[in-house]
PDB file of C-alpha atoms and ligand atoms in Angstrom:
ATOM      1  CA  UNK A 274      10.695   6.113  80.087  1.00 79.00           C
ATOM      2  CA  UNK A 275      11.452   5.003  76.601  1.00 91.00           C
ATOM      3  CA  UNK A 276      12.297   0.899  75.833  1.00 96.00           C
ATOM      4  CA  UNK A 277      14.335  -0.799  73.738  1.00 98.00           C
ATOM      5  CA  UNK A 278      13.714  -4.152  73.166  1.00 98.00           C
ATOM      6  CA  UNK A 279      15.293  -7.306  70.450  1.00 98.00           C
ATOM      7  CA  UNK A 280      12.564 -10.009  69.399  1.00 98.00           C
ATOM      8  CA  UNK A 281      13.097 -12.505  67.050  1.00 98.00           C
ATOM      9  CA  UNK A 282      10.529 -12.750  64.393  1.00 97.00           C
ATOM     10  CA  UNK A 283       9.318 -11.204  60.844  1.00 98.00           C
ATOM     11  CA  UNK A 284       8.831  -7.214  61.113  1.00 98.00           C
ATOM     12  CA  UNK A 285       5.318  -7.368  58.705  1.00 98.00           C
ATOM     13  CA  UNK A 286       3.755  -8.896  61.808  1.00 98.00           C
ATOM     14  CA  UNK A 287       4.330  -6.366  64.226  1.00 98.00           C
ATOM     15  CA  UNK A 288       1.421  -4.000  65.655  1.00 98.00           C
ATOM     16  CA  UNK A 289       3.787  -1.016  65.639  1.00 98.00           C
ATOM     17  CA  UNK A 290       3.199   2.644  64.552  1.00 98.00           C
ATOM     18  CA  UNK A 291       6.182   2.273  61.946  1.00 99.00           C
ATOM     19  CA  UNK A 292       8.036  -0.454  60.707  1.00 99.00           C
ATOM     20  CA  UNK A 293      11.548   0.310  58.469  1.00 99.00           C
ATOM     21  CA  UNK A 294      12.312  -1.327  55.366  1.00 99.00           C
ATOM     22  CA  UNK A 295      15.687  -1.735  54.608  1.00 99.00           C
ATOM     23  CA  UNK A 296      15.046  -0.552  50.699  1.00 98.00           C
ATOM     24  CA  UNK A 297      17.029   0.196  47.567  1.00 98.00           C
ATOM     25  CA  UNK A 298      17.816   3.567  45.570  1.00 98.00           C
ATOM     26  CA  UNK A 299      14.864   2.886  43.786  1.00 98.00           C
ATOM     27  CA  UNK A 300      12.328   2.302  46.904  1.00 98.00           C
ATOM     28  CA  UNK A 301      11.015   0.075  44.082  1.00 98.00           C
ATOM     29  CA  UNK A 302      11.304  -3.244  45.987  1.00 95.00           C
ATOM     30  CA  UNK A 303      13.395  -6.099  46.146  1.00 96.00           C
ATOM     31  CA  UNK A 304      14.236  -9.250  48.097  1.00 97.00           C
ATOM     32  CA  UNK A 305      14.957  -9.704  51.694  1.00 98.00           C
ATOM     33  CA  UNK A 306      12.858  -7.547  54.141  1.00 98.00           C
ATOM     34  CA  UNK A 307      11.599  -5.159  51.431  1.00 98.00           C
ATOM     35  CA  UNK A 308      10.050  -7.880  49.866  1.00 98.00           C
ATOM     36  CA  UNK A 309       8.950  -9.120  52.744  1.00 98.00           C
ATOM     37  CA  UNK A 310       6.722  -5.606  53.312  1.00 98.00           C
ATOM     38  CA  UNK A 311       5.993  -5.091  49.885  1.00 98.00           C
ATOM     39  CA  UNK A 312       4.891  -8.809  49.639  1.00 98.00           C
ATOM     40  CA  UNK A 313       2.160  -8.086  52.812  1.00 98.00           C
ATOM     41  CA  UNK A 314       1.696  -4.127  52.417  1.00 98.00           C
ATOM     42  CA  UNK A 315       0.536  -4.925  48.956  1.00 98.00           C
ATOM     43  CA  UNK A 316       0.416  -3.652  45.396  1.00 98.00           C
ATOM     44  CA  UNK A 317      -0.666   0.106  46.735  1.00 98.00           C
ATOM     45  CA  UNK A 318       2.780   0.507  48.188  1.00 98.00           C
ATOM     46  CA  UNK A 319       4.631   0.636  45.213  1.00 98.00           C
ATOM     47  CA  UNK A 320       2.234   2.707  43.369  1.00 97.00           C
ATOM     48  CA  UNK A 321       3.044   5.425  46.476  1.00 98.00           C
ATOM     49  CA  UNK A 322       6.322   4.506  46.262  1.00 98.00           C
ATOM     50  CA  UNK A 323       6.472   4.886  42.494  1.00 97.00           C
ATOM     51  CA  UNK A 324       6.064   8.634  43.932  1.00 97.00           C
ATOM     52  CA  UNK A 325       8.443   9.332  45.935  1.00 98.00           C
ATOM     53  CA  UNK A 326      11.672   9.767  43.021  1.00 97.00           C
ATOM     54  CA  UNK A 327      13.800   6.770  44.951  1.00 98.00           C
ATOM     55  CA  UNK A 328      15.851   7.822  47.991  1.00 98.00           C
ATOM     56  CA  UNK A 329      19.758   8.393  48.781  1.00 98.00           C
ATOM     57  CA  UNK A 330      21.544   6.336  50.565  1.00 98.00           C
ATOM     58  CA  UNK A 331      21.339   7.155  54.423  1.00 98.00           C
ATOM     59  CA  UNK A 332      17.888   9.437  53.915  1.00 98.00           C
ATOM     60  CA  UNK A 333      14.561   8.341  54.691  1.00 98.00           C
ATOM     61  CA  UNK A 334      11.097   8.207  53.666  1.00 98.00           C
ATOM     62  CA  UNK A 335       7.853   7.650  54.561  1.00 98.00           C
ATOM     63  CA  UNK A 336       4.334   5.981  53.557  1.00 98.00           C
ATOM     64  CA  UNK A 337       1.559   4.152  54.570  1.00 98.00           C
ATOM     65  CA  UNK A 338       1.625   0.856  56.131  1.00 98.00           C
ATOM     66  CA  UNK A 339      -1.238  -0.495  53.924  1.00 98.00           C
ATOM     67  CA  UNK A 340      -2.079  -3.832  54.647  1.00 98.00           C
ATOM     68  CA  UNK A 341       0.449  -4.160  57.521  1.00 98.00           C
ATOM     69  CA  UNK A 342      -0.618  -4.159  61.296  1.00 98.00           C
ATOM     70  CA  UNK A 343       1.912  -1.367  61.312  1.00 98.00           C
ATOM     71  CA  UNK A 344       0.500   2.375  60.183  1.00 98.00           C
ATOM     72  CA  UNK A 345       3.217   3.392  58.655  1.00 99.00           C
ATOM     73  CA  UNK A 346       6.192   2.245  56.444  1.00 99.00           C
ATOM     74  CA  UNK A 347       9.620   3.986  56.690  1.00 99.00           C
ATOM     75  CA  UNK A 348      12.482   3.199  54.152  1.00 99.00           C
ATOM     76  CA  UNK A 349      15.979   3.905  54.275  1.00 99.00           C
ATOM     77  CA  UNK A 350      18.558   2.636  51.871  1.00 99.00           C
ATOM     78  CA  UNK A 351      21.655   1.364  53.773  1.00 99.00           C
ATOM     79  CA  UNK A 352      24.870   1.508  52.456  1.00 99.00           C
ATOM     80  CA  UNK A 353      26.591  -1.439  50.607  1.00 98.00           C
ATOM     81  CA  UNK A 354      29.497  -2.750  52.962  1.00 98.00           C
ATOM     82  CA  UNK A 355      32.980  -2.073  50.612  1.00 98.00           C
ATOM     83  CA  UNK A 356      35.394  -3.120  52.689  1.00 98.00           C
ATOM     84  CA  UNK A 357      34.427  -0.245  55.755  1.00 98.00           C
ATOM     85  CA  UNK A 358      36.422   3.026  54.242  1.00 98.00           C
ATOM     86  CA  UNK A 359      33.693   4.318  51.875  1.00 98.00           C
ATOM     87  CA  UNK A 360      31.571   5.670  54.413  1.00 98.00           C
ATOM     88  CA  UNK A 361      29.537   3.219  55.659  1.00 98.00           C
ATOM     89  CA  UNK A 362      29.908   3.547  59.137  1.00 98.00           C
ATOM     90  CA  UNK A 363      28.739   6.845  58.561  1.00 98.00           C
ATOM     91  CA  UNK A 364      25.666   6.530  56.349  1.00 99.00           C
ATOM     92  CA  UNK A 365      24.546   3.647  58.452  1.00 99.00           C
ATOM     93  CA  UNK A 366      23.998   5.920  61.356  1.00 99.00           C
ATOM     94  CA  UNK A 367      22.333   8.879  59.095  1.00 99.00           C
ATOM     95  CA  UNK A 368      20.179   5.774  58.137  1.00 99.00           C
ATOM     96  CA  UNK A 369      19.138   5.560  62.269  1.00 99.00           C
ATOM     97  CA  UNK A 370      19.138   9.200  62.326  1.00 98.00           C
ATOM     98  CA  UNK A 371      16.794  10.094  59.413  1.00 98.00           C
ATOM     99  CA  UNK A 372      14.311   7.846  60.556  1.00 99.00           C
ATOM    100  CA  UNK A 373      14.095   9.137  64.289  1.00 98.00           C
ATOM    101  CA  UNK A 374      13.582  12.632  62.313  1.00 98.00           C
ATOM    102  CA  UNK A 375      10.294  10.983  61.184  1.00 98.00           C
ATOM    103  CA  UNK A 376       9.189   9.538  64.169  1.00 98.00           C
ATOM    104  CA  UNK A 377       9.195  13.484  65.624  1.00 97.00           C
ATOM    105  CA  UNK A 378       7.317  14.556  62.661  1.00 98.00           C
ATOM    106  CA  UNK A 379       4.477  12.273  62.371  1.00 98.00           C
ATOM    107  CA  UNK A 380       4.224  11.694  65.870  1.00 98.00           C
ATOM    108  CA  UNK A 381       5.542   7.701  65.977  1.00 98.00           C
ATOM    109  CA  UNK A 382       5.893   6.663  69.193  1.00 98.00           C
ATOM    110  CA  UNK A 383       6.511   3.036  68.808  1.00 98.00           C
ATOM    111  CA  UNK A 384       9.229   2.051  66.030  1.00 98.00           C
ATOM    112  CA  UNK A 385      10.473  -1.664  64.609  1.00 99.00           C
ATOM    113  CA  UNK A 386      13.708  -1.815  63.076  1.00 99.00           C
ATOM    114  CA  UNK A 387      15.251  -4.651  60.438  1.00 99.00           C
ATOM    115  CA  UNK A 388      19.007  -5.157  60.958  1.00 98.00           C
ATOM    116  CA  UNK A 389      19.574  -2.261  58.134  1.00 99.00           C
ATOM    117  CA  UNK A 390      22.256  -3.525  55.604  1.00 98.00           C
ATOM    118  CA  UNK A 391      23.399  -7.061  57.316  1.00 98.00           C
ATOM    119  CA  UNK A 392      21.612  -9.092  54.230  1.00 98.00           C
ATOM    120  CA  UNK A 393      22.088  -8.427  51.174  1.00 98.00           C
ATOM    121  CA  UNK A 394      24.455  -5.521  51.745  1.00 98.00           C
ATOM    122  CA  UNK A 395      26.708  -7.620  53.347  1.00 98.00           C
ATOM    123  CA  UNK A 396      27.256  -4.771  55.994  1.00 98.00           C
ATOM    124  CA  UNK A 397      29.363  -6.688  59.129  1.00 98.00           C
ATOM    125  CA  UNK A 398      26.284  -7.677  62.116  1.00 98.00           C
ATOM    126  CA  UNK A 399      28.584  -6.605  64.745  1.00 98.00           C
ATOM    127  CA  UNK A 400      29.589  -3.253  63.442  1.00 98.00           C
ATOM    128  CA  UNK A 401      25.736  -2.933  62.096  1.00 98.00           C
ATOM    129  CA  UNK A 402      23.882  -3.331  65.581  1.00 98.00           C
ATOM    130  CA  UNK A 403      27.031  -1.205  67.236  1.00 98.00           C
ATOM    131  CA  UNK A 404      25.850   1.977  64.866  1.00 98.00           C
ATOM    132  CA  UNK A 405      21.989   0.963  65.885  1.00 98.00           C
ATOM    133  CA  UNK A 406      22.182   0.704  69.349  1.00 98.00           C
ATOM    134  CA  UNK A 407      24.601   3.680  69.844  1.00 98.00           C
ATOM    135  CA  UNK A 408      22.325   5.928  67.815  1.00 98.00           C
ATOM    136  CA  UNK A 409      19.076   4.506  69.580  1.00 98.00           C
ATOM    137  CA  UNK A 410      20.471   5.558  72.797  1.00 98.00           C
ATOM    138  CA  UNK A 411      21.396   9.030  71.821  1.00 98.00           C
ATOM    139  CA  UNK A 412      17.931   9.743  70.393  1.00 98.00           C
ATOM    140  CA  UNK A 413      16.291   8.420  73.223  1.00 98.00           C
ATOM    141  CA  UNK A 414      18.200  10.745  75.693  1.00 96.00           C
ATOM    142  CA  UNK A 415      17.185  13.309  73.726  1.00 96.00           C
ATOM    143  CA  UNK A 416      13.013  12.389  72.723  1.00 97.00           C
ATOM    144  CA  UNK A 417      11.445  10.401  75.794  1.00 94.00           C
ATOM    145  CA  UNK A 418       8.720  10.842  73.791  1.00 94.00           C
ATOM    146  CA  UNK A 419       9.657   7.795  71.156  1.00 98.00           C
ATOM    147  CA  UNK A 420       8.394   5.235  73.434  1.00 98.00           C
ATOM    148  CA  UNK A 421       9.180   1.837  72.062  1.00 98.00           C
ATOM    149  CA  UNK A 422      12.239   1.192  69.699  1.00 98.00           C
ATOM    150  CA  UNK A 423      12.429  -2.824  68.796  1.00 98.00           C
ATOM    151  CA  UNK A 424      15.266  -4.301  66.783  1.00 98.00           C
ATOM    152  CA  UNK A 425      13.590  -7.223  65.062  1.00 98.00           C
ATOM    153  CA  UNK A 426      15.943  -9.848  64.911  1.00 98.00           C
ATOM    154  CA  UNK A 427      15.578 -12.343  61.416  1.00 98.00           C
ATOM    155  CA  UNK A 428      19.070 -15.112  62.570  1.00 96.00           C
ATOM    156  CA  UNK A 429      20.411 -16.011  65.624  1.00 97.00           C
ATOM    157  CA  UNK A 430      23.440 -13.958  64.699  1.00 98.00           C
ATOM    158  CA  UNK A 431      21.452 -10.510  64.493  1.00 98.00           C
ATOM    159  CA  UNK A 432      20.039 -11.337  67.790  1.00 98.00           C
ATOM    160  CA  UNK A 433      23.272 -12.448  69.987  1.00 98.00           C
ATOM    161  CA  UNK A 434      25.144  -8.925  68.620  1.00 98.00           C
ATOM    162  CA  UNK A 435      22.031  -7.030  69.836  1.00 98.00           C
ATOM    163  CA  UNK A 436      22.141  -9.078  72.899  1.00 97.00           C
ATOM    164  CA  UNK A 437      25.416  -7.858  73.783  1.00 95.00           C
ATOM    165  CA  UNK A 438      25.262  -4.662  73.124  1.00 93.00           C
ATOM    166  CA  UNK A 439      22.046  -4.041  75.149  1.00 92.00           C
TER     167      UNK A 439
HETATM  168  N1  AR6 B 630      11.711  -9.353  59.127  1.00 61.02           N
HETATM  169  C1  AR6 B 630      12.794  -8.882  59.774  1.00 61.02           C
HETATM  170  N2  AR6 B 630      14.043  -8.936  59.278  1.00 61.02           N
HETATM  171  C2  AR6 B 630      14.208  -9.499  58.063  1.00 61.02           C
HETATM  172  C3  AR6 B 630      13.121 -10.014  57.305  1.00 61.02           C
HETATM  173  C4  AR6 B 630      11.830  -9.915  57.882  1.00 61.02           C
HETATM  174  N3  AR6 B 630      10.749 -10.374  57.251  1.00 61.02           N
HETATM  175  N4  AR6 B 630      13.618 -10.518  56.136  1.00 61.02           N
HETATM  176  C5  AR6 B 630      14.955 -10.325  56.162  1.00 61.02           C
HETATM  177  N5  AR6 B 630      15.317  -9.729  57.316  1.00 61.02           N
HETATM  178  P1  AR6 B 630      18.149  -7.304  53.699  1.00 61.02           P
HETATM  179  P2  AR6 B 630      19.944  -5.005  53.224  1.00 61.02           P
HETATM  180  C6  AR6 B 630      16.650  -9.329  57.798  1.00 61.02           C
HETATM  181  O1  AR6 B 630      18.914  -8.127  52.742  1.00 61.02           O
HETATM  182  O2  AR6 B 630      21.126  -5.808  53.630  1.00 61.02           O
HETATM  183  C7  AR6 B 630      16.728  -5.802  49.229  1.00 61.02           C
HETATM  184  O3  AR6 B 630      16.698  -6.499  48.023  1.00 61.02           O
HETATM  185  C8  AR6 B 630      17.850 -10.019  57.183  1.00 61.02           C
HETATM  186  O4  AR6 B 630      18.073 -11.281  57.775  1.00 61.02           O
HETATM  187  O5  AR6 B 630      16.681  -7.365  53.687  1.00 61.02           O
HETATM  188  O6  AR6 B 630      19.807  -3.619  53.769  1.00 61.02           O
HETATM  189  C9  AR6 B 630      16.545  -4.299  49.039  1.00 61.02           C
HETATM  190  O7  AR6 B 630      15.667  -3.997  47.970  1.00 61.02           O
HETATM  191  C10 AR6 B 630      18.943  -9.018  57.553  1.00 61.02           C
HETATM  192  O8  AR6 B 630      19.364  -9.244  58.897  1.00 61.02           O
HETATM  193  O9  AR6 B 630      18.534  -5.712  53.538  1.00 61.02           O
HETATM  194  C11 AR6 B 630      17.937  -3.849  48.744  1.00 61.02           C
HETATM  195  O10 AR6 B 630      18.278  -4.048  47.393  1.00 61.02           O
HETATM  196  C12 AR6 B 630      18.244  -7.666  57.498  1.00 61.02           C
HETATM  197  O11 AR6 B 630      16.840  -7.964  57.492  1.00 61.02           O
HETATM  198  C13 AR6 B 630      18.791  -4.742  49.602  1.00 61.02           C
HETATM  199  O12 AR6 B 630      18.014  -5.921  49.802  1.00 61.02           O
HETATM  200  C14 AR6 B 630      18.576  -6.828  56.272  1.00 61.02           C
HETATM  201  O13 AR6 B 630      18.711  -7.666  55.140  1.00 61.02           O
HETATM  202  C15 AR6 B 630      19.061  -4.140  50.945  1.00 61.02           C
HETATM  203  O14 AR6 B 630      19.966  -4.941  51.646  1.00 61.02           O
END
């Protein structure tokens, strides 16, 4: 049986098989939790990520977890929040999606997720952990395999959405 579980804490410390960093186009770095990674991963992460030709918004990609207690790093751009009719719903949950894909392929079977968008993208919390837990619970009906998904919860307000709708 798979588990989902919300803790409270910074995602760099987790002992996970992957971590996600909510990235940008660039998967060159930036504040919030992708500096966070890149800050403990260390300077051998961007030089992969340097790599990879940035990423769209919604796909996914993978690397090493370097220094991280985690083995690997996934990052997915989010979509900036515009007002909700440019498609973010949408590309929120291909976010979700694209990242299970790579759990499958490279064999993760314990995942941490950021609350993807809700900083600096200004995506809405509500709607945010909504998309995540809805698409969490369809991939796990389909993969028992993935058997750990936690939503890692930075502010009391990340954690009382995923609260109620888990
Ligand atoms: N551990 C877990 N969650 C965190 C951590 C952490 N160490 N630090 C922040 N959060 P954000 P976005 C939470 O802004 O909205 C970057 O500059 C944070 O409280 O990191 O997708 C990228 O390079 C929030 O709930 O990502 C992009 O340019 C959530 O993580 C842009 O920000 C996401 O906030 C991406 O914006």
């Amino acid at each position: 049986m798979s588990s989902i579980e919300i803790v409270e804490g910074d995602i760099t410390k987790l002992d996970v098989d992957a971590i996600v960093n909510a990235a940008n186009n660039s998967l060159l770095g930036g504040g919030g939790v992708d500096g966070a990674i890149h800050s403990v991963a260390g300077p051998e992460l961007l030089e992969d990520c340097r790599n990879l030709n940035g990423c769209e918004t919604g796909e996914a990609k993978i690397t090493d977890g370097y220094n991280l207690p985690a083995k690997y790093i996934i990052h997915t751009v989010g979509p900036v929040w515009k007002g909700g009719n440019n498609k973010e719903d949408e590309l929120l949950a291909e976010c979700y999606k694209n990242c299970f894909r790579l759990t499958e392929e490279y064999g993760i079977k314990t995942i941490a997720f950021p609350a993807i968008s809700t900083g600096v993208y200004r995506f809405p919390v509500d709607g945010a952990t909504q998309i995540a837990v809805q698409e969490t619970k369809k991939y796990l009906k389909e993969h028992p395999n993935l058997e750990k998904v936690i939503f890692v919860c930075f502010n009391d307000e990340v954690y009382s959405s995923y609260k109620n709708y888990l």
